[in-house]
Amino acid sequence: GDWAVVAETDDIAAEVTEAAADAPLAADDDFQRWTGEAGDPGILTAYVAPEAAELLADVAEVFGGFGSAFSGDTCLPPLGDDPFGDDPFSEDPFGGACDPFAGPTTGMSDQLAGLADDFAGAALTIRFDDGGLELEAAVGSADVEAASGVDDSGDDVVVTLPEDTAVAFGLGFEDGWFDAIAESADEVLGEGGLDAFLLMAEEETGLDLPDDLETLVGESAALALGGDADLTGFEEPEPPTDLELALKVEGDADDIGDLVDQLVRTSGDDSLATLLGYDADDDFVVAGPSSTYRASVLEDGGLGETDAYQDAVVNGDEAGAVLFVNFDAGPWLTGLPDLPGEVRDNLTPLRALGLSAWNDDGVGHAVLRVTTE
């Protein structure tokens, strides 16, 4: 068919055309591998070659100085009596003459260059499939699985949510997941990049971090929004006690409950006590402002068995992270008083949205799928 080469100059366009005639990209082994990893072809294909790692390293050089903003504890804003009331955009947010962007500009670029060395290639495809629009991506790195901190239990809790769930976001956590996240952060922020933040969080919450955080999120967790949720409730200064919002965690219910109680006691905040009201059984803990909705979420609601979920979420049983949005679950979205009529009309033909991400033998996969009525 017809095609065009678009370039900055005619000479570049001619050079690319001649090179493609001599050695077409379609015959390249890396191109074939990564476009194959991205699934069936569609209306758009994008490809990043392994050799692009050098370009990524050059980009890292441009942003190299950014790492110094987080690499030392001297540039953290000082905590006052009310740390959450302090204005981070004041004239002197760092409390002194500290320049968070001063210092060496090569440290972060060296670390990102190391990540680029592990880059094996990537591809992306957009296609129409069985009445839905799909975007599928695949990226290769020697550390993609180790650095994620997630396993294949991302939808373990999501599938147990009520059938009328409007929005669900789930994650599955492997043992020692925080260490994996911290190691990745160190590669970007510098050695011990999260230490200062953890220390500050410990002082504010009274928790022993990161151990208590790993206990709180359990083996798998999901945030759920009900189909009848009134989103205008988020504008209220206090969380409404009928707001259909809940966090469901699979883990040690007794230990999780003790930590939630500790958080509430340490904060002394009545609104947090409302937001983190919780119910539990042997396997799950559900926290949220509405006791009625918590009880509904605590049951095995069967969201994973619904047609809307199964059609939108690809490979959910192997995913480390899952997002599901059901546009037909109720008036949660279209009932917003300030929603423009054009947006409301555009939402009408949509049924659901699913996003899933998983790792497979050093290859990270992600699929975003939007389904229609």
Short mmCIF file of C-alpha atoms in Angstrom, two decimals:
data_model
loop_
_atom_site.label_atom_id
_atom_site.label_comp_id
_atom_site.label_asym_id
_atom_site.label_seq_id
_atom_site.Cartn_x
_atom_site.Cartn_y
_atom_site.Cartn_z
CA GLY A 1 0.00 0.00 0.00
CA ASP A 2 0.90 3.67 0.03
CA TRP A 3 3.24 5.04 2.67
CA ALA A 4 5.24 8.15 3.52
CA VAL A 5 8.54 8.94 5.19
CA VAL A 6 8.46 12.08 7.33
CA ALA A 7 11.81 13.59 8.33
CA GLU A 8 13.39 16.92 9.22
CA THR A 9 15.03 17.21 5.78
CA ASP A 10 14.66 15.62 2.35
CA ASP A 11 18.19 14.20 2.64
CA ILE A 12 17.32 12.36 5.86
CA ALA A 13 14.13 11.00 4.30
CA ALA A 14 16.06 9.75 1.28
CA GLU A 15 18.75 8.19 3.47
CA VAL A 16 16.15 6.34 5.55
CA THR A 17 14.34 5.11 2.45
CA GLU A 18 17.54 3.77 0.91
CA ALA A 19 18.60 2.08 4.16
CA ALA A 20 15.19 0.42 4.48
CA ALA A 21 15.48 -0.97 0.98
CA ASP A 22 18.86 -2.53 1.80
CA ALA A 23 17.96 -3.86 5.29
CA PRO A 24 14.25 -3.55 6.14
CA LEU A 25 13.33 -3.31 9.80
CA ALA A 26 10.73 -6.02 9.32
CA ALA A 27 13.56 -8.54 8.85
CA ASP A 28 15.36 -7.55 12.05
CA ASP A 29 15.35 -10.24 14.76
CA ASP A 30 14.82 -7.77 17.62
CA PHE A 31 11.95 -6.08 15.79
CA GLN A 32 10.28 -9.41 15.15
CA ARG A 33 10.75 -10.51 18.75
CA TRP A 34 9.36 -7.39 20.42
CA THR A 35 6.49 -6.73 18.06
CA GLY A 36 5.60 -10.38 18.57
CA GLU A 37 5.69 -9.91 22.35
CA ALA A 38 3.23 -7.02 21.92
CA GLY A 39 0.64 -9.35 20.42
CA ASP A 40 -1.36 -9.26 17.21
CA PRO A 41 -0.71 -6.33 14.84
CA GLY A 42 -3.20 -3.49 14.68
CA ILE A 43 -3.65 0.06 13.48
CA LEU A 44 -0.43 1.32 15.09
CA THR A 45 2.89 -0.28 15.98
CA ALA A 46 5.74 1.37 17.87
CA TYR A 47 9.17 -0.18 18.44
CA VAL A 48 12.20 0.74 20.55
CA ALA A 49 15.41 -1.09 19.66
CA PRO A 50 17.89 -2.33 22.28
CA GLU A 51 20.41 0.11 20.84
CA ALA A 52 18.16 2.96 21.98
CA ALA A 53 19.74 2.49 25.42
CA GLU A 54 22.44 4.94 24.35
CA LEU A 55 19.77 7.55 23.63
CA LEU A 56 18.17 6.87 27.01
CA ALA A 57 21.54 7.45 28.67
CA ASP A 58 21.87 10.77 26.83
CA VAL A 59 18.43 11.81 28.07
CA ALA A 60 19.51 10.83 31.58
CA GLU A 61 22.43 13.25 31.27
CA VAL A 62 19.96 16.08 30.63
CA PHE A 63 18.06 15.31 33.83
CA GLY A 64 21.07 14.18 35.85
CA GLY A 65 20.90 17.03 38.36
CA PHE A 66 17.36 16.11 39.39
CA GLY A 67 18.61 13.29 41.58
CA SER A 68 20.35 15.67 43.97
CA ALA A 69 16.95 17.07 44.99
CA PHE A 70 16.26 13.83 46.83
CA SER A 71 19.68 12.42 47.55
CA GLY A 72 20.38 14.13 50.88
CA ASP A 73 18.46 14.64 54.11
CA THR A 74 19.57 18.28 54.40
CA CYS A 75 17.10 19.40 51.77
CA LEU A 76 13.99 17.84 53.26
CA PRO A 77 11.45 20.49 54.37
CA PRO A 78 11.53 20.83 58.18
CA LEU A 79 8.48 19.51 60.04
CA GLY A 80 6.57 22.02 62.13
CA ASP A 81 3.91 21.41 64.75
CA ASP A 82 1.46 20.72 61.94
CA PRO A 83 3.50 19.09 59.16
CA PHE A 84 0.49 18.56 56.93
CA GLY A 85 -0.50 22.20 57.35
CA ASP A 86 2.85 23.59 56.25
CA ASP A 87 2.87 25.28 52.87
CA PRO A 88 5.24 23.41 50.54
CA PHE A 89 5.06 26.31 48.10
CA SER A 90 6.23 28.98 50.52
CA GLU A 91 9.10 31.25 49.55
CA ASP A 92 11.57 29.10 51.50
CA PRO A 93 10.09 25.57 51.52
CA PHE A 94 13.41 23.91 52.38
CA GLY A 95 13.94 25.96 55.52
CA GLY A 96 17.31 27.51 54.77
CA ALA A 97 19.87 28.27 52.14
CA CYS A 98 19.80 24.71 50.85
CA ASP A 99 19.61 24.41 47.09
CA PRO A 100 18.11 20.97 46.40
CA PHE A 101 19.32 21.04 42.83
CA ALA A 102 22.90 22.03 43.62
CA GLY A 103 25.80 19.63 43.50
CA PRO A 104 26.96 17.02 41.02
CA THR A 105 24.86 16.45 37.95
CA THR A 106 26.26 13.10 36.90
CA GLY A 107 25.27 10.74 39.71
CA MET A 108 21.75 10.07 38.60
CA SER A 109 22.70 9.79 34.94
CA ASP A 110 25.22 7.08 35.77
CA GLN A 111 22.50 5.13 37.58
CA LEU A 112 20.00 5.55 34.76
CA ALA A 113 22.68 4.63 32.27
CA GLY A 114 23.08 1.38 34.19
CA LEU A 115 19.36 0.74 33.81
CA ALA A 116 19.62 1.48 30.11
CA ASP A 117 22.37 -1.13 29.79
CA ASP A 118 19.82 -3.76 30.87
CA PHE A 119 17.24 -2.57 28.33
CA ALA A 120 16.50 -5.32 25.80
CA GLY A 121 13.87 -3.61 23.65
CA ALA A 122 10.19 -2.72 23.66
CA ALA A 123 7.14 -2.53 21.42
CA LEU A 124 3.58 -1.24 21.53
CA THR A 125 0.52 -2.08 19.47
CA ILE A 126 -2.93 -0.48 19.23
CA ARG A 127 -5.68 -2.59 17.68
CA PHE A 128 -9.41 -3.17 17.55
CA ASP A 129 -10.44 -6.56 18.90
CA ASP A 130 -13.93 -8.02 19.29
CA GLY A 131 -15.69 -4.71 19.79
CA GLY A 132 -12.95 -3.24 21.98
CA LEU A 133 -9.88 -1.06 21.60
CA GLU A 134 -6.63 -2.53 22.94
CA LEU A 135 -3.24 -1.06 23.64
CA GLU A 136 -0.63 -3.72 24.40
CA ALA A 137 2.98 -3.07 25.35
CA ALA A 138 5.99 -5.25 26.08
CA VAL A 139 9.35 -4.19 27.47
CA GLY A 140 12.44 -6.22 28.22
CA SER A 141 14.93 -5.75 31.01
CA ALA A 142 17.01 -8.14 33.07
CA ASP A 143 15.58 -6.54 36.22
CA VAL A 144 11.95 -5.99 35.18
CA GLU A 145 10.55 -8.68 37.45
CA ALA A 146 12.91 -8.25 40.39
CA ALA A 147 12.38 -4.48 40.51
CA SER A 148 8.58 -4.54 40.43
CA GLY A 149 7.95 -6.07 43.86
CA VAL A 150 4.71 -7.64 42.63
CA ASP A 151 3.74 -11.22 41.90
CA ASP A 152 0.82 -12.78 40.02
CA SER A 153 -1.84 -12.11 42.68
CA GLY A 154 -2.88 -8.65 41.51
CA ASP A 155 -6.49 -9.65 40.92
CA ASP A 156 -6.86 -12.10 43.83
CA VAL A 157 -8.81 -9.56 45.87
CA VAL A 158 -10.31 -7.65 42.94
CA VAL A 159 -12.26 -10.69 41.73
CA THR A 160 -13.94 -11.01 45.16
CA LEU A 161 -15.41 -7.48 45.09
CA PRO A 162 -19.16 -6.84 44.60
CA GLU A 163 -20.50 -7.23 41.08
CA ASP A 164 -21.62 -3.59 40.97
CA THR A 165 -18.12 -2.26 41.66
CA ALA A 166 -17.47 0.82 39.54
CA VAL A 167 -13.70 1.15 39.96
CA ALA A 168 -11.24 -1.40 41.30
CA PHE A 169 -7.47 -1.24 41.55
CA GLY A 170 -5.56 -4.26 42.80
CA LEU A 171 -1.96 -5.18 43.52
CA GLY A 172 -0.29 -8.44 44.48
CA PHE A 173 2.81 -8.32 46.66
CA GLU A 174 5.68 -10.78 46.70
CA ASP A 175 7.62 -11.45 49.90
CA GLY A 176 10.07 -8.63 50.55
CA TRP A 177 8.42 -6.39 47.96
CA PHE A 178 9.50 -3.19 49.70
CA ASP A 179 13.18 -4.11 49.37
CA ALA A 180 12.68 -4.43 45.62
CA ILE A 181 11.00 -1.03 45.44
CA ALA A 182 13.70 0.56 47.61
CA GLU A 183 16.44 -0.89 45.44
CA SER A 184 14.79 0.56 42.35
CA ALA A 185 14.43 3.92 44.10
CA ASP A 186 18.12 3.87 45.03
CA GLU A 187 19.01 3.48 41.37
CA VAL A 188 17.12 6.69 40.60
CA LEU A 189 17.48 8.76 43.77
CA GLY A 190 20.87 7.54 44.94
CA GLU A 191 21.87 5.19 47.75
CA GLY A 192 19.43 5.35 50.65
CA GLY A 193 17.09 7.56 48.64
CA LEU A 194 14.01 6.52 50.63
CA ASP A 195 15.57 6.46 54.09
CA ALA A 196 14.76 10.07 54.97
CA PHE A 197 11.16 9.68 53.82
CA LEU A 198 10.73 6.50 55.86
CA LEU A 199 12.13 8.20 58.94
CA MET A 200 9.72 11.09 58.56
CA ALA A 201 6.78 8.72 58.04
CA GLU A 202 7.74 6.70 61.13
CA GLU A 203 7.74 9.86 63.24
CA GLU A 204 4.29 10.83 62.00
CA THR A 205 2.59 7.42 62.14
CA GLY A 206 4.38 5.55 64.91
CA LEU A 207 4.75 2.57 62.59
CA ASP A 208 7.87 0.45 62.19
CA LEU A 209 8.64 0.91 58.52
CA PRO A 210 8.83 -0.83 56.17
CA ASP A 211 7.79 -3.98 58.10
CA ASP A 212 4.44 -2.62 59.28
CA LEU A 213 3.67 -1.32 55.81
CA GLU A 214 4.19 -4.79 54.36
CA THR A 215 1.83 -6.17 57.00
CA LEU A 216 -0.81 -3.52 56.28
CA VAL A 217 -1.06 -4.25 52.55
CA GLY A 218 -0.95 -8.02 53.03
CA GLU A 219 -0.47 -10.48 50.20
CA SER A 220 -2.90 -8.74 47.86
CA ALA A 221 -5.06 -5.64 48.17
CA ALA A 222 -7.75 -3.82 46.20
CA LEU A 223 -9.27 -0.36 46.39
CA ALA A 224 -12.96 -0.37 45.44
CA LEU A 225 -15.50 2.31 44.54
CA GLY A 226 -19.15 1.31 44.46
CA GLY A 227 -21.47 1.97 41.53
CA ASP A 228 -23.75 4.14 43.67
CA ALA A 229 -20.90 6.19 45.11
CA ASP A 230 -21.57 9.91 45.31
CA LEU A 231 -18.28 11.40 44.15
CA THR A 232 -19.28 14.83 45.40
CA GLY A 233 -18.62 13.40 48.86
CA PHE A 234 -14.91 13.82 48.23
CA GLU A 235 -15.47 17.57 48.36
CA GLU A 236 -16.68 17.40 51.96
CA PRO A 237 -14.26 18.26 54.80
CA GLU A 238 -15.22 15.04 56.59
CA PRO A 239 -15.57 11.68 54.78
CA PRO A 240 -19.30 10.88 54.43
CA THR A 241 -20.26 7.74 56.34
CA ASP A 242 -22.26 6.51 53.34
CA LEU A 243 -19.45 6.87 50.79
CA GLU A 244 -19.00 3.60 48.88
CA LEU A 245 -15.23 3.48 49.09
CA ALA A 246 -13.24 0.64 50.64
CA LEU A 247 -9.83 -0.98 50.77
CA LYS A 248 -9.87 -4.78 50.97
CA VAL A 249 -6.70 -6.58 52.06
CA GLU A 250 -5.89 -10.28 52.12
CA GLY A 251 -3.53 -10.96 55.01
CA ASP A 252 -3.25 -11.43 58.76
CA ALA A 253 -6.48 -9.81 59.94
CA ASP A 254 -5.45 -9.48 63.59
CA ASP A 255 -2.11 -7.83 62.84
CA ILE A 256 -3.63 -5.52 60.23
CA GLY A 257 -6.39 -4.46 62.62
CA ASP A 258 -3.87 -3.67 65.36
CA LEU A 259 -1.87 -1.47 63.00
CA VAL A 260 -4.97 0.39 61.79
CA ASP A 261 -5.93 1.06 65.41
CA GLN A 262 -2.42 2.35 66.07
CA LEU A 263 -2.60 4.70 63.08
CA VAL A 264 -5.87 6.16 64.29
CA ARG A 265 -4.62 6.58 67.86
CA THR A 266 -1.40 8.24 66.74
CA SER A 267 -3.19 10.68 64.46
CA GLY A 268 -5.88 11.68 66.97
CA ASP A 269 -7.95 12.60 63.91
CA ASP A 270 -11.67 11.78 64.04
CA SER A 271 -11.98 11.95 60.25
CA LEU A 272 -9.22 9.34 59.90
CA ALA A 273 -11.06 7.15 62.38
CA THR A 274 -14.12 7.37 60.12
CA LEU A 275 -12.14 6.74 56.96
CA LEU A 276 -10.34 3.74 58.47
CA GLY A 277 -13.28 2.07 60.14
CA TYR A 278 -12.86 -1.63 59.39
CA ASP A 279 -14.40 -5.09 59.46
CA ALA A 280 -12.57 -8.40 59.20
CA ASP A 281 -12.95 -12.14 58.87
CA ASP A 282 -10.35 -14.90 58.85
CA ASP A 283 -8.84 -13.96 55.49
CA PHE A 284 -9.66 -10.33 54.74
CA VAL A 285 -9.79 -6.87 56.28
CA VAL A 286 -11.98 -4.16 54.74
CA ALA A 287 -11.51 -0.51 55.69
CA GLY A 288 -13.73 2.38 54.65
CA PRO A 289 -16.14 5.05 55.91
CA SER A 290 -19.40 3.15 55.23
CA SER A 291 -20.17 0.18 57.48
CA THR A 292 -22.83 -1.02 55.03
CA TYR A 293 -20.45 -0.95 52.09
CA ARG A 294 -17.66 -2.56 54.13
CA ALA A 295 -19.94 -5.49 54.93
CA SER A 296 -20.78 -5.89 51.23
CA VAL A 297 -17.12 -5.79 50.19
CA LEU A 298 -16.11 -8.28 52.87
CA GLU A 299 -18.28 -10.93 51.24
CA ASP A 300 -17.19 -12.79 48.10
CA GLY A 301 -19.05 -10.65 45.60
CA GLY A 302 -18.01 -12.36 42.36
CA LEU A 303 -16.83 -9.36 40.31
CA GLY A 304 -14.36 -11.60 38.52
CA GLU A 305 -17.20 -13.75 37.17
CA THR A 306 -19.02 -10.87 35.46
CA ASP A 307 -18.95 -10.50 31.68
CA ALA A 308 -17.84 -6.88 31.94
CA TYR A 309 -14.75 -7.82 33.96
CA GLN A 310 -13.78 -10.85 31.92
CA ASP A 311 -14.13 -8.94 28.66
CA ALA A 312 -12.08 -5.95 29.82
CA VAL A 313 -9.27 -7.42 31.95
CA VAL A 314 -6.73 -9.44 29.96
CA ASN A 315 -4.70 -12.16 31.70
CA GLY A 316 -5.85 -10.99 35.12
CA ASP A 317 -5.00 -14.27 36.84
CA GLU A 318 -1.30 -13.71 36.08
CA ALA A 319 -1.22 -9.95 36.63
CA GLY A 320 0.63 -8.18 39.39
CA ALA A 321 -1.51 -5.06 38.94
CA VAL A 322 -5.10 -4.70 37.72
CA LEU A 323 -7.34 -1.69 37.12
CA PHE A 324 -11.02 -2.13 36.24
CA VAL A 325 -13.59 0.57 35.50
CA ASN A 326 -17.25 -0.28 34.86
CA PHE A 327 -18.97 2.66 33.21
CA ASP A 328 -22.35 0.91 33.53
CA ALA A 329 -22.10 0.05 37.24
CA GLY A 330 -24.35 2.93 38.29
CA PRO A 331 -24.63 6.72 38.36
CA TRP A 332 -21.21 7.14 39.99
CA LEU A 333 -19.80 9.01 36.98
CA THR A 334 -22.63 10.20 34.77
CA GLY A 335 -24.45 11.52 37.83
CA LEU A 336 -21.81 14.16 38.50
CA PRO A 337 -23.60 17.53 38.37
CA ASP A 338 -20.68 19.34 36.72
CA LEU A 339 -19.99 16.70 34.06
CA PRO A 340 -20.21 18.38 30.63
CA GLY A 341 -22.96 17.04 28.40
CA GLU A 342 -20.49 16.22 25.62
CA VAL A 343 -18.43 14.07 27.98
CA ARG A 344 -21.57 12.34 29.25
CA ASP A 345 -22.60 11.56 25.66
CA ASN A 346 -19.15 10.19 24.85
CA LEU A 347 -19.29 7.89 27.88
CA THR A 348 -22.65 6.40 26.89
CA PRO A 349 -21.35 3.78 24.40
CA LEU A 350 -18.53 2.65 26.70
CA ARG A 351 -18.95 -0.47 28.79
CA ALA A 352 -15.73 -1.02 30.73
CA LEU A 353 -11.99 -0.40 30.89
CA GLY A 354 -9.37 -2.86 31.99
CA LEU A 355 -5.65 -2.49 32.56
CA SER A 356 -3.45 -5.41 33.55
CA ALA A 357 0.32 -5.75 33.90
CA TRP A 358 2.41 -8.86 34.42
CA ASN A 359 5.94 -10.18 34.13
CA ASP A 360 6.92 -13.22 32.11
CA ASP A 361 10.52 -14.42 32.01
CA GLY A 362 12.16 -10.99 31.99
CA VAL A 363 9.50 -9.34 29.84
CA GLY A 364 7.03 -6.83 31.27
CA HIS A 365 3.60 -6.90 29.63
CA ALA A 366 0.68 -4.47 29.91
CA VAL A 367 -2.70 -4.39 28.17
CA LEU A 368 -5.18 -1.53 28.29
CA ARG A 369 -8.57 -2.53 26.89
CA VAL A 370 -11.72 -0.42 26.45
CA THR A 371 -14.94 -2.25 25.63
CA THR A 372 -18.18 -0.89 24.22
CA GLU A 373 -21.85 -1.77 24.42
#
